[in-house]
Amino acid sequence: MNIIVCIKQVPNTTDVRIDPVTNTLIRDGVESVINPFDAYAIEEAVRLKERCGGKVTAVTMGPPQAETALKEAIGLGCDEAVLVSDRKFAGSDTWATSYTLACAIEKLEAYDVIICGKQASDGDTAQVGPGISTHLDIPQVTYVKKIVEINDKSARVERMTEEGYDVVEVPLPCLFTVVKEINTPRMPSLKGMMRAKSAKIAKWTAADLDADPAALGLDGSPTRVVKIFTPEARKGGEMISGSTDEVAKELVELLKGEVV
Ligand SMILES: Cc1cc2nc3c(=O)[nH]c(=O)nc-3n(C[C@H](O)[C@H](O)[C@H](O)COP(=O)(O)OP(=O)(O)OC[C@H]3O[C@@H](n4cnc5c(N)ncnc54)[C@H](O)[C@@H]3O)c2cc1C
């Protein structure tokens, strides 16, 4: 089974700072790590390989330093890795990002399953996984919490919902985005770390992809970040106490005051 896992390198902080002028992330001075949700994607990809045989290829689009994330992925059990990196990709929104990743995936040998994290901890849109499957015209199942059965033709998975979970059957090739409930990621083994150290990471630029140049980077991005801001913290609520009748009466009076 050929499994592809898409990983993103993100700042290692929950305090994401935005440049107020350019509206882009401030990355200087912030350590980068594999997006926490992608650790579950890597683990599931490696478990799938252990279950069905085959290989796992990790793919990332990012700056040259994203190679570190790919080496880490190899240390965790991925077999091969591809860094898709070019200044031409700068300014990509989620549409252009998923198009570029889809073009890279098409360049790899035929795949059975693509696994993404549920969302990235910095951009947070959860759009890239579904975007890749749309560009590749393959089915997708999001929020997967368990791969129950899988063979070379189809898979049966559990997909998390707010009320519980759906059981979904899907033909392969397909794309899954996974939630953290799916597994417990392993630590890198000593052997894995040694392999990672000497691993050769393939590096592809825009010229290596069979991509429409007009669909890449800022030019290929139909959305623009107009403003990014942290919403003001809400003031604490007001507690009303008393019997149900008293509370209801006071609430009605308060609401009347609001609408006048
Ligand atoms: C108009 C616009 C301009 C932007 N300009 C820039 C810019 O100049 N520089 C910049 O760094 N960002 C830029 N961004 C942000 C960029 O679009 C997102 O970082 C990127 O598309 C991923 O979206 P996300 O973080 O919401 O990921 P999500 O959709 O939340 O991620 C879901 C999953 O998709 C996969 N994934 C996501 N991104 C990647 C990736 N790069 N490689 C491999 N797998 C991935 C992972 O499995 C991840 O768990 C811009 C966004 C917009 C809207």
Coordinates of C-alpha atoms and ligand atoms in Angstrom, one line a residue:
M1 CA 0.0 0.0 0.0
N2 CA 1.4 3.4 -1.0
I3 CA 0.6 5.9 1.8
I4 CA 1.3 9.6 1.6
V5 CA 1.3 11.8 4.7
C6 CA 1.1 15.6 4.4
I7 CA 2.8 17.5 7.2
K8 CA 3.3 21.1 7.9
Q9 CA 6.0 22.8 10.0
V10 CA 4.5 25.3 12.4
P11 CA 5.7 27.7 15.1
N12 CA 6.1 25.9 18.4
T13 CA 3.8 28.2 20.3
T14 CA 0.1 28.8 20.9
D15 CA 0.9 32.5 21.0
V16 CA 0.9 33.1 17.3
R17 CA 2.1 36.6 16.5
I18 CA 1.0 38.5 13.4
D19 CA 2.9 41.2 11.7
P20 CA 0.4 44.1 11.7
V21 CA 1.7 45.5 8.4
T22 CA 2.0 42.4 6.3
N23 CA -0.7 40.3 8.1
T24 CA 1.7 37.3 8.0
L25 CA 2.9 35.2 10.8
I26 CA 6.0 36.4 12.7
R27 CA 8.3 33.3 12.6
D28 CA 11.5 34.9 13.7
G29 CA 12.8 33.7 17.1
V30 CA 10.1 31.0 17.3
E31 CA 11.2 27.4 17.1
S32 CA 9.4 25.3 14.4
V33 CA 7.9 21.9 15.0
I34 CA 5.7 19.4 13.1
N35 CA 2.1 20.5 13.4
P36 CA 0.8 18.6 16.4
F37 CA -2.2 17.1 14.5
D38 CA 0.3 15.8 11.8
A39 CA 2.0 13.7 14.4
Y40 CA -1.2 11.6 14.5
A41 CA -1.3 11.5 10.7
I42 CA 2.3 10.2 10.6
E43 CA 1.6 7.6 13.3
E44 CA -1.5 6.4 11.4
A45 CA 0.4 6.2 8.1
V46 CA 3.1 4.1 9.7
R47 CA 0.6 1.9 11.5
L48 CA -1.1 1.3 8.1
K49 CA 2.2 0.3 6.5
E50 CA 2.8 -2.1 9.4
R51 CA -0.7 -3.5 8.9
C52 CA -0.8 -3.8 5.1
G53 CA 2.8 -3.5 4.0
G54 CA 4.0 -0.9 1.5
K55 CA 5.7 2.5 2.2
V56 CA 5.0 5.9 3.6
T57 CA 6.1 9.1 1.9
A58 CA 6.0 12.4 3.8
V59 CA 5.3 15.5 1.8
T60 CA 5.6 19.1 2.9
M61 CA 5.4 22.5 1.2
G62 CA 7.4 25.1 3.0
P63 CA 10.7 27.0 3.3
P64 CA 14.0 25.1 3.2
Q65 CA 14.1 24.6 7.0
A66 CA 11.0 22.4 6.7
E67 CA 13.4 19.7 5.8
T68 CA 13.9 19.2 9.6
A69 CA 10.2 18.3 9.9
L70 CA 10.6 15.7 7.1
K71 CA 13.7 14.2 8.8
E72 CA 11.7 13.9 12.0
A73 CA 9.0 12.1 10.0
I74 CA 11.6 9.6 8.8
G75 CA 12.7 9.1 12.3
L76 CA 9.1 8.2 13.2
G77 CA 8.9 5.6 10.5
C78 CA 8.2 7.3 7.2
D79 CA 10.3 5.8 4.3
E80 CA 10.7 8.7 2.0
A81 CA 10.2 12.4 2.1
V82 CA 9.7 15.3 -0.4
L83 CA 10.2 19.0 0.3
V84 CA 8.2 21.2 -2.1
S85 CA 9.9 24.6 -1.8
D86 CA 10.2 27.6 -4.1
R87 CA 9.8 31.4 -3.7
K88 CA 7.1 31.1 -6.4
F89 CA 4.9 29.4 -3.7
A90 CA 5.1 32.5 -1.4
G91 CA 1.8 34.0 -0.5
S92 CA -0.2 30.8 -1.2
D93 CA -3.6 30.7 0.4
T94 CA -5.2 27.3 1.2
W95 CA -6.4 26.8 -2.4
A96 CA -2.9 27.4 -3.9
T97 CA -1.3 25.3 -1.1
S98 CA -3.5 22.4 -1.7
Y99 CA -3.1 22.7 -5.5
T100 CA 0.7 22.7 -5.1
L101 CA 0.6 19.7 -2.8
A102 CA -1.8 17.9 -5.2
C103 CA 0.6 18.5 -8.1
A104 CA 3.5 17.1 -6.0
I105 CA 1.4 14.0 -5.0
E106 CA 0.6 13.4 -8.7
K107 CA 4.3 13.3 -9.5
L108 CA 4.8 10.5 -6.9
E109 CA 4.0 6.9 -7.9
A110 CA 0.4 5.8 -7.7
Y111 CA -1.0 6.2 -4.1
D112 CA -3.7 4.4 -2.2
V113 CA -4.2 6.6 0.8
I114 CA -3.3 10.2 1.6
I115 CA -3.4 11.2 5.3
C116 CA -3.5 14.8 6.6
G117 CA -3.9 16.2 10.1
K118 CA -7.3 17.7 11.0
Q119 CA -5.9 21.2 10.9
A120 CA -2.7 23.2 11.4
S121 CA -2.1 24.9 14.7
D122 CA -1.2 28.2 13.0
G123 CA -3.4 28.7 9.9
D124 CA -6.1 26.6 11.6
T125 CA -8.4 26.5 8.5
A126 CA -8.7 22.7 8.1
Q127 CA -9.0 23.3 4.4
V128 CA -5.8 21.9 3.0
G129 CA -6.8 18.2 3.3
P130 CA -10.2 18.6 1.6
G131 CA -8.5 21.0 -0.9
I132 CA -6.0 18.3 -2.0
S133 CA -8.7 15.7 -2.5
T134 CA -10.7 18.2 -4.6
H135 CA -7.7 19.0 -6.8
L136 CA -7.0 15.2 -7.2
D137 CA -10.7 14.4 -7.7
I138 CA -10.6 11.6 -5.1
P139 CA -13.0 11.0 -2.2
Q140 CA -12.2 12.4 1.3
V141 CA -13.2 11.5 4.8
T142 CA -12.5 14.2 7.4
Y143 CA -12.2 13.8 11.2
V144 CA -11.3 10.1 11.0
K145 CA -10.9 8.6 14.5
K146 CA -10.4 4.9 13.5
I147 CA -9.5 3.0 10.3
V148 CA -11.6 -0.1 11.0
E149 CA -11.0 -2.1 7.9
I150 CA -8.8 -1.5 4.8
N151 CA -7.9 -3.5 1.7
D152 CA -6.5 -2.4 -1.6
K153 CA -10.0 -1.4 -2.9
S154 CA -11.8 0.2 0.0
A155 CA -11.7 1.3 3.6
R156 CA -14.3 1.4 6.4
V157 CA -13.6 4.2 8.9
E158 CA -15.2 5.9 11.9
R159 CA -15.6 9.7 11.4
M160 CA -16.0 11.8 14.6
T161 CA -19.1 14.0 14.8
E162 CA -20.3 16.2 17.6
E163 CA -22.9 13.6 18.7
G164 CA -20.7 10.5 18.3
Y165 CA -19.3 9.0 15.1
D166 CA -20.4 8.0 11.5
V167 CA -19.2 4.7 9.9
V168 CA -18.1 5.5 6.4
E169 CA -17.1 3.2 3.6
V170 CA -14.9 4.7 0.9
P171 CA -13.2 3.4 -2.2
L172 CA -9.4 3.9 -2.6
P173 CA -7.5 6.0 -3.5
C174 CA -8.9 8.4 -0.9
L175 CA -7.8 11.1 1.5
F176 CA -8.3 11.1 5.3
T177 CA -7.9 13.9 7.8
V178 CA -7.4 12.5 11.2
V179 CA -8.2 13.6 14.8
K180 CA -6.1 13.1 17.8
E181 CA -8.4 10.3 19.1
I182 CA -7.1 8.0 16.4
N183 CA -3.9 6.9 18.1
T184 CA -1.0 7.7 20.4
P185 CA 2.0 8.8 18.4
R186 CA 5.2 6.9 19.2
M187 CA 8.6 8.4 20.1
P188 CA 11.3 8.1 17.5
S189 CA 13.5 5.0 17.9
L190 CA 17.3 5.1 18.0
K191 CA 17.3 3.3 14.7
G192 CA 14.8 5.8 13.3
M193 CA 16.9 8.7 14.4
M194 CA 20.0 7.2 12.7
R195 CA 18.0 6.7 9.5
A196 CA 16.7 10.3 9.7
K197 CA 20.2 11.6 10.1
S198 CA 21.4 10.1 6.8
A199 CA 18.1 10.3 4.9
K200 CA 18.1 12.0 1.6
I201 CA 15.1 14.3 1.2
A202 CA 13.9 15.0 -2.3
K203 CA 13.6 18.7 -3.1
W204 CA 11.2 19.8 -5.7
T205 CA 10.7 23.4 -7.0
A206 CA 7.9 24.8 -9.1
A207 CA 9.8 23.7 -12.2
D208 CA 9.7 20.1 -11.1
L209 CA 5.9 20.0 -10.9
D210 CA 3.4 19.8 -13.8
A211 CA 1.7 22.8 -12.4
D212 CA 0.0 25.9 -14.0
P213 CA 2.4 28.8 -13.0
A214 CA -0.7 31.1 -12.7
A215 CA -2.2 28.8 -10.1
L216 CA 0.8 29.1 -7.7
G217 CA 1.7 31.5 -4.9
L218 CA 0.0 34.8 -4.4
D219 CA -1.2 35.0 -8.1
G220 CA -2.9 31.6 -7.7
S221 CA -4.6 32.6 -4.4
P222 CA -8.2 33.7 -4.7
T223 CA -8.4 34.9 -1.1
R224 CA -6.5 37.8 0.6
V225 CA -6.0 38.3 4.3
V226 CA -7.5 41.7 4.8
K227 CA -7.1 41.8 8.6
I228 CA -6.0 39.5 11.4
F229 CA -6.8 40.4 15.0
T230 CA -7.3 38.8 18.4
P231 CA -10.9 39.4 19.5
E232 CA -11.2 41.3 22.8
A233 CA -11.8 39.2 25.8
R234 CA -15.5 39.2 26.7
K235 CA -16.5 40.8 30.0
G236 CA -17.7 38.4 32.6
G237 CA -21.5 37.6 32.7
E238 CA -23.9 38.8 35.3
M239 CA -25.4 36.2 37.7
I240 CA -29.0 36.5 38.7
S241 CA -30.1 34.6 41.7
G242 CA -33.5 33.9 43.3
S243 CA -36.5 31.6 42.5
T244 CA -37.2 30.8 38.9
D245 CA -40.0 33.4 38.8
E246 CA -37.8 36.1 40.3
V247 CA -34.9 35.3 37.9
A248 CA -37.3 35.2 34.9
K249 CA -38.8 38.6 35.9
E250 CA -35.4 40.2 36.4
L251 CA -34.1 38.8 33.1
V252 CA -37.1 40.2 31.2
E253 CA -36.5 43.6 32.8
L254 CA -32.8 43.5 31.9
L255 CA -33.6 42.5 28.3
K256 CA -36.2 45.3 28.0
G257 CA -33.4 47.7 29.1
E258 CA -31.2 46.3 26.3
V259 CA -33.7 46.7 23.5
V260 CA -34.9 50.2 24.4
Ligands
LIG1 C1 -4.3 35.1 1.2 C2 -3.3 34.2 2.0 C3 -2.0 34.4 1.9 C4 -1.1 33.6 2.6 N1 0.2 33.9 2.5 C5 1.1 33.1 3.2 C6 2.5 33.3 3.1 O1 2.9 34.2 2.4 N2 3.3 32.5 3.8 C7 2.8 31.5 4.6 O2 3.6 30.8 5.2 N3 1.5 31.3 4.7 C8 0.6 32.1 4.0 N4 -0.7 31.8 4.2 C9 -1.2 30.8 5.0 C10 -1.2 29.5 4.2 O3 -2.2 29.6 3.2 C11 -1.6 28.4 5.1 O4 -0.5 28.3 6.0 C12 -1.6 27.0 4.3 O5 -2.5 27.1 3.2 C13 -2.1 25.9 5.2 O6 -3.4 26.3 5.7 P1 -3.7 26.0 7.2 O7 -2.5 26.4 8.0 O8 -5.0 26.6 7.6 O9 -3.7 24.4 7.3 P2 -4.9 23.4 7.5 O10 -5.8 23.4 6.3 O11 -5.5 23.7 8.8 O12 -4.1 22.1 7.6 C14 -4.7 20.8 7.5 C15 -3.7 19.7 7.2 O13 -3.2 19.9 5.8 C16 -1.9 19.6 5.7 N5 -1.1 20.8 5.4 C17 -1.4 22.0 5.6 N6 -0.4 22.8 5.1 C18 0.5 22.0 4.6 C19 1.8 22.2 3.9 N7 2.3 23.4 3.7 N8 2.5 21.1 3.5 C20 2.0 19.9 3.7 N9 0.8 19.6 4.3 C21 0.1 20.7 4.7 C22 -1.5 19.0 7.1 O14 -1.7 17.6 7.1 C23 -2.4 19.7 8.0 O15 -2.6 19.0 9.2 C24 -1.6 32.6 3.5 C25 -3.0 32.4 3.6 C26 -3.8 33.2 2.9 C27 -5.3 33.0 3.0

